XYZ file of C-alpha atoms in Angstrom:
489
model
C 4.065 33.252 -12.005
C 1.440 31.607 -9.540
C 2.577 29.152 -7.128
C 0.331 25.811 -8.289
C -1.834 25.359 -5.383
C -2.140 21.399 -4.312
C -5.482 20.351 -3.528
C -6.440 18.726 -0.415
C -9.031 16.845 1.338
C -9.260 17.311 4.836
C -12.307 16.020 7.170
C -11.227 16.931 10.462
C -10.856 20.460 12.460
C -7.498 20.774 14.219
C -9.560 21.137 17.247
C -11.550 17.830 16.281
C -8.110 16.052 15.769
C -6.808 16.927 19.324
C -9.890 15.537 21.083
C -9.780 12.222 19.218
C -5.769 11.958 20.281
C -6.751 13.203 23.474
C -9.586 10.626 23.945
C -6.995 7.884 22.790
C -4.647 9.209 24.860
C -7.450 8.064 27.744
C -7.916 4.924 26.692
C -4.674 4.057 26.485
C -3.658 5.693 30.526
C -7.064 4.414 31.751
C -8.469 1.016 29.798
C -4.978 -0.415 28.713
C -4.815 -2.669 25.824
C -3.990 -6.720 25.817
C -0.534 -7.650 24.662
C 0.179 -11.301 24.460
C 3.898 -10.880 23.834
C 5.886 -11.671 26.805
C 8.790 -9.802 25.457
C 6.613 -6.510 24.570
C 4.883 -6.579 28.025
C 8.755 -6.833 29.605
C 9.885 -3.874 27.398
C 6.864 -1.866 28.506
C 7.242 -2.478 32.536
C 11.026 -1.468 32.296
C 9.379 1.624 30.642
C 7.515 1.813 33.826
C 3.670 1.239 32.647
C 1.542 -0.828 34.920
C 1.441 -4.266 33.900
C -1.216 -7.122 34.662
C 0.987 -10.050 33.620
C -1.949 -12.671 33.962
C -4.165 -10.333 32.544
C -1.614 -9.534 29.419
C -2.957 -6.322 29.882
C -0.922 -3.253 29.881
C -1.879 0.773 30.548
C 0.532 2.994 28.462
C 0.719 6.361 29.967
C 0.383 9.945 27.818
C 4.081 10.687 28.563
C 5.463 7.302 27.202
C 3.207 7.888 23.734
C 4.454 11.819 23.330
C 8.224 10.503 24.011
C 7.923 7.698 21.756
C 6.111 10.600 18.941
C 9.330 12.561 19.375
C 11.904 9.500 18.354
C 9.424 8.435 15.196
C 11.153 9.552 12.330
C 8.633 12.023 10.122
C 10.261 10.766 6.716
C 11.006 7.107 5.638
C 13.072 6.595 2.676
C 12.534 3.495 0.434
C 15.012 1.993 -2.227
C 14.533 0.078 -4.902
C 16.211 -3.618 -5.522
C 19.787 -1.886 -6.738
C 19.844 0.722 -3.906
C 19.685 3.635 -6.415
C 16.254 5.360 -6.848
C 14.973 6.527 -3.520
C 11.177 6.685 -2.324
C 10.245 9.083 0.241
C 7.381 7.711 2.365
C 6.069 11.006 4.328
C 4.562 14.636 4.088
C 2.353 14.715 0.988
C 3.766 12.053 -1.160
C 2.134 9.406 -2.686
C 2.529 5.839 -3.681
C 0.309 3.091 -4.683
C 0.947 0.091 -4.315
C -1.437 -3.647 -4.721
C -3.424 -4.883 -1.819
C -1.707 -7.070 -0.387
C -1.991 -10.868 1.484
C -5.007 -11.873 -1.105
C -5.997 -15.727 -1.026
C -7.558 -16.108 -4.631
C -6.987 -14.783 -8.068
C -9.595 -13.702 -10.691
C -9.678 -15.624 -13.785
C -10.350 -13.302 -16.787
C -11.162 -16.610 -18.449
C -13.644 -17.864 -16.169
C -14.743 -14.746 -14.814
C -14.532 -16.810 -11.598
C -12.133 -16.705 -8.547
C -9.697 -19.494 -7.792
C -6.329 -20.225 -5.920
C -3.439 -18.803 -6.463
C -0.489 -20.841 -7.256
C 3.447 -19.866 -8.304
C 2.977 -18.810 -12.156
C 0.292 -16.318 -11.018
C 2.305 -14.677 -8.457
C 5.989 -14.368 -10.847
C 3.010 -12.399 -13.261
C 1.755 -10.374 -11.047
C 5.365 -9.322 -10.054
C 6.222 -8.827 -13.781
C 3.431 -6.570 -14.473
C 4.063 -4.531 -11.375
C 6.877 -3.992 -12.568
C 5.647 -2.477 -16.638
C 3.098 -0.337 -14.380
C 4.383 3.437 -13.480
C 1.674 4.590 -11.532
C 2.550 1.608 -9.105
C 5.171 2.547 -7.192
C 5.913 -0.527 -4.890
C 5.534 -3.864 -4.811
C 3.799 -6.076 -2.294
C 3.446 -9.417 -1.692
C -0.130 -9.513 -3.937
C -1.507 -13.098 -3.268
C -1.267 -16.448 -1.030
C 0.309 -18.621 -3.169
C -1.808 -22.317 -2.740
C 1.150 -24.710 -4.425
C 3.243 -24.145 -0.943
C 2.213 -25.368 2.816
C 0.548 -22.499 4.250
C 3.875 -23.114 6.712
C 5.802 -21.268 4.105
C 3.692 -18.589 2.350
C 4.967 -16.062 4.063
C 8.504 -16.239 2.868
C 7.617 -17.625 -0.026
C 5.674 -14.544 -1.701
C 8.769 -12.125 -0.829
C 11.069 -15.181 -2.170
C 9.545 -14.869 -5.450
C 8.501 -10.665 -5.411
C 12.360 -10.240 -5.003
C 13.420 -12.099 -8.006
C 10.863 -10.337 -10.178
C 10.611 -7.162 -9.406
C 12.972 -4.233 -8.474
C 10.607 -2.059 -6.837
C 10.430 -1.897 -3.251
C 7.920 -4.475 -1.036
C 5.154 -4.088 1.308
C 5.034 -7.779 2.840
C 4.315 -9.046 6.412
C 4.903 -12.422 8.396
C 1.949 -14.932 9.042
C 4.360 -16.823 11.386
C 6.780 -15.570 14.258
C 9.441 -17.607 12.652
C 8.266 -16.200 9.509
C 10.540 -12.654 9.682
C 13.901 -14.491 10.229
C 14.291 -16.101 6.696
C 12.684 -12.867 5.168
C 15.259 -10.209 6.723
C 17.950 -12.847 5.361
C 16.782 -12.546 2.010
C 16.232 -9.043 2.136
C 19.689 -8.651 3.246
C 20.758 -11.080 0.320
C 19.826 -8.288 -1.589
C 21.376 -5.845 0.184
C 24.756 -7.969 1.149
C 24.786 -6.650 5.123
C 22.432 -5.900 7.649
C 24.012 -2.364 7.532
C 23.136 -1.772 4.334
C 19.180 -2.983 4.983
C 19.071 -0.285 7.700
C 20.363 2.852 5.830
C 18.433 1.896 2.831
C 15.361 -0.395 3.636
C 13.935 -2.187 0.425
C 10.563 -3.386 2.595
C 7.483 -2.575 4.732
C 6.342 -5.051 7.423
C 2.687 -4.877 7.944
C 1.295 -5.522 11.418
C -1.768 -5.462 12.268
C -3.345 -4.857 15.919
C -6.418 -7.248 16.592
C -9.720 -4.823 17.324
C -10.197 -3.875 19.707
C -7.210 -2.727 20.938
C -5.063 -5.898 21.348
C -1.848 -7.095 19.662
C -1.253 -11.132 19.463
C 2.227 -12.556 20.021
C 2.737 -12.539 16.220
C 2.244 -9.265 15.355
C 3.663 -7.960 18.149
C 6.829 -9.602 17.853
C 6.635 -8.511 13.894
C 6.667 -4.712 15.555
C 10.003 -5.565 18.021
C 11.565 -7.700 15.522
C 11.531 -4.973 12.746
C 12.426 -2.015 15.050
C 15.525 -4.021 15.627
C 15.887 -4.466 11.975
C 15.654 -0.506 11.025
C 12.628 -2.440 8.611
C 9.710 -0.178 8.780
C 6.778 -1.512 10.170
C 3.362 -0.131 8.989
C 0.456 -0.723 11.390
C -2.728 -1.863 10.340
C -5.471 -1.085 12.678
C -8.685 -2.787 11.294
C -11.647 -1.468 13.299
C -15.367 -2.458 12.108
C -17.500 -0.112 12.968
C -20.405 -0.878 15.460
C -18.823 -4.480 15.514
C -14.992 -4.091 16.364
C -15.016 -0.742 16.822
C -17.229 2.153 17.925
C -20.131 2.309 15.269
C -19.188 6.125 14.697
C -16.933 7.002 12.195
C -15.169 9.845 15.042
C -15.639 6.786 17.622
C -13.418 4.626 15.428
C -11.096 7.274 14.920
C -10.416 7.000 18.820
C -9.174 3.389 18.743
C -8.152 3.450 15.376
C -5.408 6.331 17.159
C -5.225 4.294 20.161
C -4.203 1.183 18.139
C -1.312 2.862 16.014
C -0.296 4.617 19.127
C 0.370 1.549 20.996
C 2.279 -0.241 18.343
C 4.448 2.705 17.782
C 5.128 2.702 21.573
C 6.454 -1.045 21.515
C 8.462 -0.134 17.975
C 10.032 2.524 20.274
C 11.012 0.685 23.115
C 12.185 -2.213 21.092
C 14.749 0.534 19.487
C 14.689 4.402 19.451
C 14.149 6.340 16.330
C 12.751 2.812 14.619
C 10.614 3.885 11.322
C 7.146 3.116 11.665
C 3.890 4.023 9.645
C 0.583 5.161 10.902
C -1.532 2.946 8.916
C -4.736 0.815 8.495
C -7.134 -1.095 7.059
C -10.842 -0.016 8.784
C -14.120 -0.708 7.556
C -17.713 0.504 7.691
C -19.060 -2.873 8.928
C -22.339 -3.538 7.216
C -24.426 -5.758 9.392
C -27.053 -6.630 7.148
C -24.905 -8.648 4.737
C -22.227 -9.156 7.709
C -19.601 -8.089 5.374
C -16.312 -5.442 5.356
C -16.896 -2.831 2.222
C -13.753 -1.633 1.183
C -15.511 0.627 -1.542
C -17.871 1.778 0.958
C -17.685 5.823 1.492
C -17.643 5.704 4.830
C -14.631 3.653 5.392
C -13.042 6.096 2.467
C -13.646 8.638 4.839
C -12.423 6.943 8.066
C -9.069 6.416 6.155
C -8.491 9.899 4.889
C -9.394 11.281 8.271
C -6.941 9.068 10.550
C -4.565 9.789 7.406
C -5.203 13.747 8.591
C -4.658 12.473 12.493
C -1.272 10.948 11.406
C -0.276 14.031 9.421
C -0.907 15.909 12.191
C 1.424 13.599 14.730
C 3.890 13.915 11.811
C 4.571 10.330 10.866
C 4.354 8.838 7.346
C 0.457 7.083 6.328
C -0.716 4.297 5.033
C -4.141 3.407 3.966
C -6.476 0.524 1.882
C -7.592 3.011 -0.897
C -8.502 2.748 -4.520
C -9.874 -1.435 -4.491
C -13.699 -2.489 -4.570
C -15.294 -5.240 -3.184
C -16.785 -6.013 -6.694
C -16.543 -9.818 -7.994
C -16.170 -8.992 -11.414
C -14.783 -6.349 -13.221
C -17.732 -4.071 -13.238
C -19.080 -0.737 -12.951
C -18.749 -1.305 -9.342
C -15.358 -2.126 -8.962
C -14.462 1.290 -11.262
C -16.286 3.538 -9.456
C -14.671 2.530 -5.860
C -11.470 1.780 -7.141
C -11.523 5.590 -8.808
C -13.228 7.117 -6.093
C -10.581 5.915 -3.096
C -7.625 6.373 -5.589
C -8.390 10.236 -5.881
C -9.712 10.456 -2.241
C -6.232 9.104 -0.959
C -4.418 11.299 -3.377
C -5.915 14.375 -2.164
C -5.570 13.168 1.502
C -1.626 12.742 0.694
C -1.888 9.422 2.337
C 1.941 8.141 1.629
C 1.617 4.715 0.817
C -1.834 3.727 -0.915
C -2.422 -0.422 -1.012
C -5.291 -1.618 -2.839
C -5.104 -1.361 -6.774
C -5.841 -4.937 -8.114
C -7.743 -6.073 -5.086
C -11.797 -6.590 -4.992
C -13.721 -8.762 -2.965
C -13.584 -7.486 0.761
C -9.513 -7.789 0.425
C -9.889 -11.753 -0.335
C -9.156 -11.094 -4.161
C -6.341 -9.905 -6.700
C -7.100 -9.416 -10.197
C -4.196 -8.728 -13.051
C -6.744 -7.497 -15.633
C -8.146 -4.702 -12.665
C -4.101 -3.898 -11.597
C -3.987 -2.896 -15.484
C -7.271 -0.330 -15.063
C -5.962 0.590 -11.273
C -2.711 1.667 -12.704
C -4.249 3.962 -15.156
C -6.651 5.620 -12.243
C -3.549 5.771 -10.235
C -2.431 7.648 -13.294
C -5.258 10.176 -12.940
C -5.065 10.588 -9.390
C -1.688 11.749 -9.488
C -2.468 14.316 -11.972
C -5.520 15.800 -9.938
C -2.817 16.589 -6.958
C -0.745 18.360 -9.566
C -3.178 21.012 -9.502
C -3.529 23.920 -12.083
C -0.441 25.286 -13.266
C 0.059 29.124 -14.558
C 2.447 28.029 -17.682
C 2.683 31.165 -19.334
C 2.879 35.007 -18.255
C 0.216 36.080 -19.691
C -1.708 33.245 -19.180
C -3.905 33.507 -22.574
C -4.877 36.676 -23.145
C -1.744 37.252 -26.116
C -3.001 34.572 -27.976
C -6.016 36.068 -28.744
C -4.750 39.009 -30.213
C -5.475 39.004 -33.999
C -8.160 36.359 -33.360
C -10.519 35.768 -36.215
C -13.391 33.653 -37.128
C -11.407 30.980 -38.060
C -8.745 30.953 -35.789
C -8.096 27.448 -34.288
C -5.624 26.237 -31.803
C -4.761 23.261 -33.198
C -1.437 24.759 -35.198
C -0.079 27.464 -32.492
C 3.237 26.628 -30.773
C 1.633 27.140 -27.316
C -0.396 24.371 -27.846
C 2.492 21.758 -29.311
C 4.309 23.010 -26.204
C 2.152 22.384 -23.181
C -0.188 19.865 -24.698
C 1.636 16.804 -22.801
C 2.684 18.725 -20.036
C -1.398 19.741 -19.216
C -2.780 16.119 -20.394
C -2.737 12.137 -19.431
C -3.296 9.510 -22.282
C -3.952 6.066 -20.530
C -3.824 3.387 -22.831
C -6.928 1.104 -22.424
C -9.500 3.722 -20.883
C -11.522 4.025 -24.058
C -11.351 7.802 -26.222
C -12.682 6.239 -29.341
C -15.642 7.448 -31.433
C -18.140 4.040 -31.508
C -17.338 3.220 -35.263
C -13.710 2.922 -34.156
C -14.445 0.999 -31.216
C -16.900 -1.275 -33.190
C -14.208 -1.760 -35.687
C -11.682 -2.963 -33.260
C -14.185 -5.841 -31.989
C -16.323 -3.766 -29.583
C -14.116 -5.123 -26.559
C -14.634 -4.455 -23.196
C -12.635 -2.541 -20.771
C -11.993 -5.938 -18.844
C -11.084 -7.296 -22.765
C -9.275 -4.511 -23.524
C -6.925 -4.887 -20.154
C -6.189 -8.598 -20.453
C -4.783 -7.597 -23.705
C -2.806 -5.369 -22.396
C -1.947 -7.707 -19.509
C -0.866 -10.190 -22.464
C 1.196 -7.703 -24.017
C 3.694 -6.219 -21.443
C 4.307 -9.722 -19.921
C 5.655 -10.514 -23.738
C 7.673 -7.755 -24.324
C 8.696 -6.986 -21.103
C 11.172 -9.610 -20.172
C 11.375 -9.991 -16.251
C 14.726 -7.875 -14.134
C 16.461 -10.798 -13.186
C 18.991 -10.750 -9.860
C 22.575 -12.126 -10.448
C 22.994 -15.755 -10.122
C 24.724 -15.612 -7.067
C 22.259 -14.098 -5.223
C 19.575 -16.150 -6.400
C 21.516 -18.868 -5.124
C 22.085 -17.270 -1.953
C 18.115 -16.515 -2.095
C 17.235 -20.490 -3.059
C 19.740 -21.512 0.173
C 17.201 -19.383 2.353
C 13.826 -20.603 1.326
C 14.936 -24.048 0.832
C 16.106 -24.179 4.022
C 13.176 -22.305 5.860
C 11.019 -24.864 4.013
C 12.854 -28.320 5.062
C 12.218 -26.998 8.619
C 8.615 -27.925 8.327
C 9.290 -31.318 6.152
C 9.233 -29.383 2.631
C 11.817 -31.060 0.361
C 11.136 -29.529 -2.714
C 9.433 -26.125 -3.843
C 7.647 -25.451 -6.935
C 9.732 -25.074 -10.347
C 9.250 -21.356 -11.779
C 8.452 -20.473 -15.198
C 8.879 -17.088 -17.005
């Protein structure tokens, strides 16, 4: 038989990828980066870098960066809510997960965006949980019915309680990650426990260019400390925030993930940490971000290459538009970034659902995501040799009317070779007129409608609901909250 050959994308030279590191490298020894974080910028001097205290500014030195490569683990392993299925985050696998930290929800209804409040965000949990091309969770949406004090905690709060799968999540407040690594530990019932099997991804992201706030660079010590993984989210414009070359951006894009893996390091050796982001081709004559633009497509599968290279697990926004509807639009980006970070192995792929620049999460477009998830995956499966012969014995005999349809080779590899979504439309027209000519938008929102009611939603035990209630209650009577919002199911 012949070993199935994966396909791959690949943009960058290996010659090209060690000039970009190297000029990064630069940047970091020479220019320095601004850290606002008193604590990171003590870490770093006992490391021995040169530090400009009044400045905040801080130059990290090539010898620092290739010690702290050596400590960052290669492979992160994920588990689920019970501690039993295990996710490996690293090499070529894949998992797609929502976009996360949206501030508005599109109503099918209205075909207009609004605010999130609690209701949306236990459905969006539910349905991530029916969807098997989504392999994580995340915390989808900004939840409006809370202080924005709170919002933080408050998405994990509720993504815990509905679904098992693990979480990509991130604080908006430094006092933000202490009631979310209790509850997280809730779930796990030690702090020992969290570390050998993590259940969550901290997202921090670096402000361009090449500076990390006190926030997120207390997100990066705080989570080293943890054994939480942090994934860093570089978020270069290009020609505005970045370089206006797509290699140019590459440089700080490196020089960005670099840094933060440095303080992750220092904070605690070996700490897991992802080589992530969230870039964009900057289009300056609407002054907007596009996600769905090629360009940034091809910024993220290239740094994806650069992090392959340095051996740490990847992260990328892939496989989202910045549509406002459900369109043509928003299915042609969405399909084209899904595929392009499939065949870039980029481990851990956020973005089905989202549309509008990142600002927007949409139930009806998780439903059509999941299903070009679907045929993402199967493109990296390749082409399989099944038989030996391949084909060549079942043509002996062959007539004029010999069909396929009836032979055992094709009953026995039909499902094996083939994917059937469910709402991607196969029909001839006189069955699709017959069923009410629906749209593909129509067509998910039914579907939406139908796993929420017969999918009932994987409840935690009582006790650790409880024990999950004591944490956000009291997180939220620190700011003069004395009551949260009452969920329905």
């Amino acid at each position: 038989m012949i070993k199935t050959l994966r396909p791959k994308l690949e943009f960058l030279s290996k010659t090209f990828i060690q000039k970009i590191i190297g000029e990064a490298l630069d940047v970091l020894e020479r220019q320095g980066l601004f850290v606002e974080n008193q604590e990171a910028l003590k870490l770093l001097k006992e490391a021995g870098m040169k530090v400009d205290a009044s400045a905040q500014r801080v130059k990290i030195s090539s010898r620092l960066v290739e010690d702290s490569l050596s400590s960052a683990p290669s492979i992160i392993k994920l588990y689920d809510r019970k501690g039993e299925k295990e996710f490996i985050v690293g090499e070529d696998h894949v998992h797609f997960v929502p976009g996360s930290a949206a501030i508005f929800i599109l109503d099918h209804k209205t075909s207009a965006q609004r605010k999130a409040v609690t209701e949306d965000l236990v459905k969006f949990y539910r349905l991530i949980e029916c969807l098997e091309n989504i392999h994580f969770q995340s915390t989808v949406i900004v939840s409006s019915d809370v202080p924005d004090f709170i919002s933080d905690s408050y998405r994990l709060f509720l993504g815990l309680q509905f679904s098992t799968k693990p979480c990509v999540t991130g604080t908006f407040r430094i006092e933000g990650f202490k009631p979310m690594g209790e509850m997280l530990v809730a779930i796990r019932g030690s702090d020992k426990n969290l570390e050998e099997k993590p259940l969550a991804i901290f997202d921090a992201c670096p402000s361009p260019p090449l500076k990390w706030s006190n926030l997120t660079a207390q997100s990066l010590i705080d989570c080293a400390r943890a054994g939480i993984p942090s994934e860093i989210i570089s978020m270069g414009l290009t020609g505005a925030t970045s370089p206006v070359t797509i290699a140019g951006t590459l440089v700080q894009h490196v020089a960005e993930n670099l840094s933060g893996l440095v303080i992750c390091q220092l904070a605690k050796r070996g700490a897991p940490v992802i080589f992530g982001g969230s870039p964009s081709s900057f289009d300056m004559r609407k002054g907007t971000t596009p996600m769905g633009a090629v360009e940034t497509m091809m910024i993220d599968s290239a740094y994806a290459q650069i992090g392959k290279h340095l051996n740490l697990p990847t992260h990328a926004y892939m496989g989202l538009s910045d549509a406002k509807i459900i369109d043509s639009q928003a299915g042609l980006e969405s399909g084209i970034g899904a595929v392009l970070a499939a065949l870039s192995g980029v481990n851990v792929v956020s973005g089905p659902g989202m549309m509008n620049f990142e600002s927007c999460q949409s139930l009806e477009k998780l439903i059509i995501d999941n299903e070009i998830c679907g045929m993402a995956y199967r493109v990296i499966e390749g082409i399989s040799q099944r038989d030996e012969p391949i084909a060549k014995n079942l043509f002996e005999g062959f007539t004029a009317s010999s069909q396929f349809l009836s032979m055992p080779h094709t009953r026995k590899w039909y499902r094996a070779e083939h994917t059937f979504p469910r709402i991607i439309d196969r029909d001839t027209y006189d069955a699709w007129a017959s069923l009410g000519k629906k749209s593909f938008a129509e067509r998910a929102s039914d579907e939406v409608e139908r796993l929420l009611k017969g999918n009932p939603p994987s409840l935690l035990e009582k006790q650790v609901v409880g024990e999950l209630k004591k944490i956000m209650t009291a997180d939220a009577r620190r700011y003069g909250i004395s009551s949260l919002p009452e969920i329905r199911y």
